[in-house]
């Protein structure tokens, strides 16, 4: 692993040496900063981007991040997609993150910050399974380390462009979340993720808009519909045929149109809409699918629909 790290650093240094300072910047694809809580899946996220053709480097000194961004902005660079992974082991980075973002923004290279998160109980279980200590726990408990890290990174999380809660995601689920978000990042269109969920499994923390559709009749209480899910036509037809469904959908689309300019003004390229019902099997799934379809029909958005709890009991 040491040899691989040395090779990667040598590769990075060689590319930086080949930069020219007299060229116009290439800024179609912003540099990505992957950060978040230890144990929340930073390395897994990095592997997904690496498989998608991104040049990924981990925990480099803060001053090199700016040089790295300049590298991909150079039209002569062999690399056009770069992601940097950083965590609390790079304390200097955490303290200067806002300064780095500001400097890159001034140069027309505003980075995209992806924050990996997870519930405390999930993080504890992951550390226990791996028999690892938390980098900030010192002589205290694992929970103390997690709390310290949350506090340290709270400002970073608040300003992140993308927040991914991996509490209920497998490695394969994480790939399905990341790939649609980043596969079309160069087209500068807003990307909207519409996710269904069940309130009984907890509300998602990685969301911008949350809607409760439990006001609609529940197909669970219709015996012939109970075995199906909202992606199945019998359930979808039942949910969408309710008197309140179409007025709600029309109002929601109008509300989204009103919100969208604000998101654009804030530079928010990734929007997550969460639709909840009781179990996340029927109503929320059908409504999420329909909202996703209507958003796609706009033609100017990249839309991904996912169902967090559709397979849970």
Short mmCIF file of C-alpha atoms in Angstrom, two decimals:
data_model
loop_
_atom_site.label_atom_id
_atom_site.label_comp_id
_atom_site.label_asym_id
_atom_site.label_seq_id
_atom_site.Cartn_x
_atom_site.Cartn_y
_atom_site.Cartn_z
CA UNK A 1 0.00 0.00 0.00
CA UNK A 2 2.93 2.33 0.71
CA UNK A 3 4.31 1.61 -2.76
CA UNK A 4 0.92 2.36 -4.35
CA UNK A 5 0.70 5.65 -2.45
CA UNK A 6 4.17 6.64 -3.59
CA UNK A 7 3.33 5.81 -7.19
CA UNK A 8 0.16 7.89 -6.99
CA UNK A 9 2.01 10.87 -5.51
CA UNK A 10 4.67 10.57 -8.22
CA UNK A 11 1.96 10.44 -10.87
CA UNK A 12 0.32 13.53 -9.41
CA UNK A 13 3.61 15.40 -9.22
CA UNK A 14 4.43 14.55 -12.83
CA UNK A 15 1.08 15.85 -14.06
CA UNK A 16 1.49 19.06 -12.07
CA UNK A 17 4.93 19.64 -13.56
CA UNK A 18 3.44 19.43 -17.03
CA UNK A 19 0.96 22.26 -16.38
CA UNK A 20 1.14 25.44 -18.39
CA UNK A 21 0.31 28.78 -16.76
CA UNK A 22 -0.61 30.62 -19.96
CA UNK A 23 -3.79 28.75 -20.90
CA UNK A 24 -7.46 29.49 -20.32
CA UNK A 25 -9.01 27.35 -17.57
CA UNK A 26 -11.24 24.40 -18.37
CA UNK A 27 -14.03 24.45 -15.80
CA UNK A 28 -16.76 22.13 -17.13
CA UNK A 29 -16.26 19.53 -14.37
CA UNK A 30 -15.58 20.92 -10.88
CA UNK A 31 -13.15 19.20 -8.52
CA UNK A 32 -14.94 17.05 -5.95
CA UNK A 33 -14.09 17.06 -2.25
CA UNK A 34 -15.24 13.88 -0.49
CA UNK A 35 -15.41 14.28 3.26
CA UNK A 36 -17.60 13.22 6.16
CA UNK A 37 -17.68 11.01 9.22
CA UNK A 38 -15.18 8.23 9.76
CA UNK A 39 -16.91 4.95 8.97
CA UNK A 40 -19.57 6.58 6.79
CA UNK A 41 -18.15 5.27 3.52
CA UNK A 42 -15.62 7.79 2.23
CA UNK A 43 -13.38 5.09 0.76
CA UNK A 44 -16.35 3.31 -0.81
CA UNK A 45 -17.51 6.55 -2.43
CA UNK A 46 -13.98 7.14 -3.71
CA UNK A 47 -13.91 3.68 -5.31
CA UNK A 48 -17.16 4.38 -7.15
CA UNK A 49 -15.78 7.59 -8.64
CA UNK A 50 -12.52 5.84 -9.47
CA UNK A 51 -14.45 3.16 -11.37
CA UNK A 52 -16.21 5.97 -13.24
CA UNK A 53 -12.89 7.31 -14.48
CA UNK A 54 -12.14 9.94 -11.85
CA UNK A 55 -8.61 10.51 -10.61
CA UNK A 56 -8.99 10.08 -6.85
CA UNK A 57 -6.41 10.99 -4.24
CA UNK A 58 -6.66 10.85 -0.45
CA UNK A 59 -5.55 13.17 2.34
CA UNK A 60 -3.12 15.35 0.43
CA UNK A 61 -1.90 18.61 2.03
CA UNK A 62 -4.42 21.47 1.69
CA UNK A 63 -2.14 23.60 -0.44
CA UNK A 64 -1.95 20.84 -3.05
CA UNK A 65 -5.73 20.80 -3.48
CA UNK A 66 -5.63 24.18 -5.19
CA UNK A 67 -2.82 23.00 -7.47
CA UNK A 68 -4.79 19.86 -8.24
CA UNK A 69 -7.83 21.93 -9.22
CA UNK A 70 -5.63 24.09 -11.45
CA UNK A 71 -4.39 20.94 -13.10
CA UNK A 72 -7.82 19.79 -14.25
CA UNK A 73 -8.71 23.34 -15.31
CA UNK A 74 -5.79 23.31 -17.75
CA UNK A 75 -6.97 22.23 -21.25
CA UNK A 76 -3.62 20.47 -21.79
CA UNK A 77 -4.01 18.28 -18.69
CA UNK A 78 -4.50 14.53 -19.26
CA UNK A 79 -6.94 14.53 -16.32
CA UNK A 80 -10.30 16.29 -16.37
CA UNK A 81 -12.06 14.71 -13.36
CA UNK A 82 -10.44 14.84 -9.92
CA UNK A 83 -11.77 13.95 -6.47
CA UNK A 84 -9.97 14.47 -3.16
CA UNK A 85 -10.87 12.41 -0.10
CA UNK A 86 -10.22 14.02 3.26
CA UNK A 87 -11.22 13.17 6.82
CA UNK A 88 -10.38 14.20 10.38
CA UNK A 89 -6.94 12.68 10.10
CA UNK A 90 -6.23 15.73 7.93
CA UNK A 91 -7.04 18.21 10.71
CA UNK A 92 -5.28 21.00 8.84
CA UNK A 93 -7.66 20.44 5.93
CA UNK A 94 -10.78 20.58 8.11
CA UNK A 95 -9.69 23.90 9.55
CA UNK A 96 -8.97 25.46 6.17
CA UNK A 97 -11.75 23.93 4.08
CA UNK A 98 -13.77 27.13 3.79
CA UNK A 99 -10.64 29.03 2.80
CA UNK A 100 -9.86 26.46 0.10
CA UNK A 101 -13.41 26.58 -1.28
CA UNK A 102 -13.32 30.39 -1.31
CA UNK A 103 -9.97 30.47 -3.11
CA UNK A 104 -11.11 27.96 -5.73
CA UNK A 105 -14.38 29.84 -6.21
CA UNK A 106 -12.50 33.09 -6.80
CA UNK A 107 -10.54 31.33 -9.52
CA UNK A 108 -13.71 30.04 -11.16
CA UNK A 109 -13.17 26.46 -9.94
CA UNK A 110 -15.71 26.11 -7.13
CA UNK A 111 -15.46 22.53 -5.83
CA UNK A 112 -18.38 20.22 -5.27
CA UNK A 113 -18.42 18.98 -1.67
CA UNK A 114 -19.84 15.49 -1.05
CA UNK A 115 -20.43 14.75 2.63
CA UNK A 116 -20.75 11.13 3.79
CA UNK A 117 -22.91 10.66 6.89
CA UNK A 118 -24.45 7.86 8.95
CA UNK A 119 -26.36 7.40 12.20
CA UNK A 120 -24.38 7.01 15.41
CA UNK A 121 -25.60 3.46 16.03
CA UNK A 122 -24.53 2.43 12.53
CA UNK A 123 -21.09 3.99 12.92
CA UNK A 124 -20.60 2.22 16.26
CA UNK A 125 -21.54 -1.12 14.71
CA UNK A 126 -19.16 -0.60 11.79
CA UNK A 127 -16.24 0.28 14.06
CA UNK A 128 -17.02 -2.70 16.31
CA UNK A 129 -17.18 -5.08 13.35
CA UNK A 130 -13.81 -3.85 12.08
CA UNK A 131 -12.36 -3.70 15.61
CA UNK A 132 -10.99 -0.25 14.94
CA UNK A 133 -10.70 2.78 17.19
CA UNK A 134 -12.07 6.14 16.14
CA UNK A 135 -9.35 8.63 15.14
CA UNK A 136 -10.70 11.18 17.64
CA UNK A 137 -11.67 9.00 20.61
CA UNK A 138 -8.25 9.16 22.28
CA UNK A 139 -8.57 7.58 25.72
CA UNK A 140 -12.35 8.05 25.69
CA UNK A 141 -15.15 5.94 24.27
CA UNK A 142 -16.03 5.39 20.63
CA UNK A 143 -19.12 7.56 21.09
CA UNK A 144 -16.96 10.43 22.35
CA UNK A 145 -14.90 10.24 19.16
CA UNK A 146 -18.01 10.26 16.96
CA UNK A 147 -19.47 13.25 18.82
CA UNK A 148 -16.21 15.19 18.51
CA UNK A 149 -16.08 14.50 14.80
CA UNK A 150 -19.70 15.53 14.25
CA UNK A 151 -19.02 18.83 15.98
CA UNK A 152 -15.81 19.41 14.05
CA UNK A 153 -17.48 18.75 10.69
CA UNK A 154 -20.86 20.40 11.36
CA UNK A 155 -20.01 23.49 9.33
CA UNK A 156 -18.71 21.42 6.44
CA UNK A 157 -21.90 19.35 6.41
CA UNK A 158 -24.04 22.48 6.45
CA UNK A 159 -22.39 23.85 3.31
CA UNK A 160 -22.04 20.55 1.43
CA UNK A 161 -23.50 20.24 -2.07
CA UNK A 162 -24.37 16.56 -1.66
CA UNK A 163 -25.07 14.72 1.60
CA UNK A 164 -25.27 10.93 1.43
CA UNK A 165 -26.55 9.07 4.48
CA UNK A 166 -25.17 5.54 4.19
CA UNK A 167 -26.91 4.18 7.30
CA UNK A 168 -29.19 1.91 5.30
CA UNK A 169 -27.09 1.53 2.15
CA UNK A 170 -25.04 -1.45 1.06
CA UNK A 171 -21.94 -0.89 -1.07
CA UNK A 172 -24.04 -1.67 -4.15
CA UNK A 173 -26.77 0.74 -3.02
CA UNK A 174 -24.15 3.46 -2.58
CA UNK A 175 -22.97 2.91 -6.13
CA UNK A 176 -26.54 3.27 -7.39
CA UNK A 177 -26.82 6.59 -5.52
CA UNK A 178 -23.51 8.07 -6.67
CA UNK A 179 -23.39 7.00 -10.32
CA UNK A 180 -26.47 8.89 -11.57
CA UNK A 181 -25.44 11.97 -9.59
CA UNK A 182 -21.99 12.19 -11.11
CA UNK A 183 -22.30 10.56 -14.54
CA UNK A 184 -23.77 13.72 -16.06
CA UNK A 185 -22.07 16.32 -13.88
CA UNK A 186 -20.46 18.06 -16.87
CA UNK A 187 -23.75 19.11 -18.46
CA UNK A 188 -24.35 21.72 -15.72
CA UNK A 189 -28.00 20.72 -15.37
CA UNK A 190 -29.57 20.34 -11.96
CA UNK A 191 -29.80 16.76 -10.78
CA UNK A 192 -32.90 15.76 -8.83
CA UNK A 193 -33.13 12.60 -6.76
CA UNK A 194 -36.66 11.60 -5.78
CA UNK A 195 -36.61 9.01 -3.01
CA UNK A 196 -39.44 7.22 -1.29
CA UNK A 197 -39.16 6.12 2.33
CA UNK A 198 -41.18 4.84 5.27
CA UNK A 199 -41.55 6.98 8.39
CA UNK A 200 -41.49 3.85 10.54
CA UNK A 201 -37.87 3.35 9.45
CA UNK A 202 -36.89 6.95 10.24
CA UNK A 203 -36.86 10.14 8.20
CA UNK A 204 -33.95 10.62 5.78
CA UNK A 205 -31.39 13.21 6.84
CA UNK A 206 -29.94 13.77 3.37
CA UNK A 207 -32.89 15.66 1.89
CA UNK A 208 -33.83 19.15 0.74
CA UNK A 209 -37.61 18.71 0.45
CA UNK A 210 -39.69 16.26 2.49
CA UNK A 211 -43.33 15.43 1.72
CA UNK A 212 -45.70 13.27 3.77
CA UNK A 213 -48.25 11.42 1.60
CA UNK A 214 -49.98 9.54 4.40
CA UNK A 215 -53.07 11.65 3.67
CA UNK A 216 -53.75 9.27 0.77
CA UNK A 217 -55.65 6.00 1.38
CA UNK A 218 -53.27 3.14 2.15
CA UNK A 219 -53.26 0.23 -0.35
CA UNK A 220 -51.94 -1.95 2.48
CA UNK A 221 -55.53 -2.26 3.71
CA UNK A 222 -56.75 -3.51 0.34
CA UNK A 223 -56.12 -7.28 0.53
CA UNK A 224 -55.57 -7.80 -3.19
CA UNK A 225 -53.04 -4.93 -3.32
CA UNK A 226 -51.07 -5.69 -0.16
CA UNK A 227 -48.54 -8.07 -1.81
CA UNK A 228 -47.68 -5.50 -4.48
CA UNK A 229 -45.54 -2.37 -4.30
CA UNK A 230 -45.92 1.16 -5.61
CA UNK A 231 -43.87 0.34 -8.71
CA UNK A 232 -46.52 -2.22 -9.70
CA UNK A 233 -49.35 -0.99 -11.91
CA UNK A 234 -52.27 -2.10 -9.67
CA UNK A 235 -50.93 -0.11 -6.70
CA UNK A 236 -49.84 2.87 -8.81
CA UNK A 237 -53.26 3.05 -10.44
CA UNK A 238 -54.97 2.85 -7.05
CA UNK A 239 -52.86 5.61 -5.49
CA UNK A 240 -52.96 7.97 -8.46
CA UNK A 241 -56.71 7.54 -8.91
CA UNK A 242 -57.49 8.94 -5.46
CA UNK A 243 -59.32 12.28 -5.51
CA UNK A 244 -56.52 14.05 -3.62
CA UNK A 245 -53.66 12.66 -5.73
CA UNK A 246 -53.82 14.84 -8.85
CA UNK A 247 -54.40 18.16 -7.03
CA UNK A 248 -51.48 17.33 -4.76
CA UNK A 249 -49.20 16.50 -7.69
CA UNK A 250 -50.12 19.71 -9.49
CA UNK A 251 -49.51 21.81 -6.37
CA UNK A 252 -46.21 20.07 -5.74
CA UNK A 253 -44.95 20.72 -9.27
CA UNK A 254 -45.93 24.38 -8.92
CA UNK A 255 -44.13 24.55 -5.57
CA UNK A 256 -41.02 22.98 -7.08
CA UNK A 257 -41.08 25.53 -9.90
CA UNK A 258 -41.20 28.29 -7.28
CA UNK A 259 -38.31 26.77 -5.32
CA UNK A 260 -36.07 25.97 -8.25
CA UNK A 261 -34.80 29.53 -8.95
CA UNK A 262 -33.76 29.75 -5.31
CA UNK A 263 -31.80 26.50 -5.57
CA UNK A 264 -30.14 27.79 -8.74
CA UNK A 265 -29.29 31.11 -7.09
CA UNK A 266 -27.61 29.22 -4.24
CA UNK A 267 -25.60 27.21 -6.75
CA UNK A 268 -27.28 23.97 -5.68
CA UNK A 269 -26.82 21.42 -8.45
CA UNK A 270 -28.12 18.41 -6.52
CA UNK A 271 -31.63 18.41 -5.07
CA UNK A 272 -33.12 15.56 -3.06
CA UNK A 273 -36.89 15.23 -2.71
CA UNK A 274 -38.08 12.69 -0.13
CA UNK A 275 -41.61 11.28 -0.25
CA UNK A 276 -42.74 9.42 2.85
CA UNK A 277 -45.58 7.11 3.83
CA UNK A 278 -45.89 4.62 6.67
CA UNK A 279 -43.75 1.72 5.47
CA UNK A 280 -42.25 3.00 2.23
CA UNK A 281 -43.89 0.29 0.12
CA UNK A 282 -46.97 1.72 -1.57
CA UNK A 283 -48.05 5.37 -1.50
CA UNK A 284 -44.65 7.02 -1.31
CA UNK A 285 -43.27 4.73 -4.02
CA UNK A 286 -46.11 5.42 -6.45
CA UNK A 287 -45.99 9.18 -5.84
CA UNK A 288 -42.18 9.27 -6.14
CA UNK A 289 -42.36 7.46 -9.47
CA UNK A 290 -44.99 9.89 -10.76
CA UNK A 291 -43.10 12.98 -9.61
CA UNK A 292 -39.96 11.59 -11.21
CA UNK A 293 -41.82 11.05 -14.48
CA UNK A 294 -43.21 14.60 -14.48
CA UNK A 295 -39.80 16.09 -13.70
CA UNK A 296 -38.19 14.11 -16.53
CA UNK A 297 -40.83 15.42 -18.91
CA UNK A 298 -39.50 18.94 -18.23
CA UNK A 299 -36.49 17.95 -20.31
CA UNK A 300 -33.98 20.18 -18.50
CA UNK A 301 -33.30 18.10 -15.39
CA UNK A 302 -31.41 14.90 -14.69
CA UNK A 303 -33.77 12.82 -12.57
CA UNK A 304 -33.12 9.69 -10.54
CA UNK A 305 -35.83 7.84 -8.59
CA UNK A 306 -34.92 5.48 -5.77
CA UNK A 307 -36.88 3.64 -3.10
CA UNK A 308 -35.09 3.41 0.25
CA UNK A 309 -37.40 1.05 2.11
CA UNK A 310 -39.26 -0.84 -0.60
CA UNK A 311 -37.63 -4.16 0.38
CA UNK A 312 -37.80 -3.70 4.15
CA UNK A 313 -40.39 -5.32 6.36
#
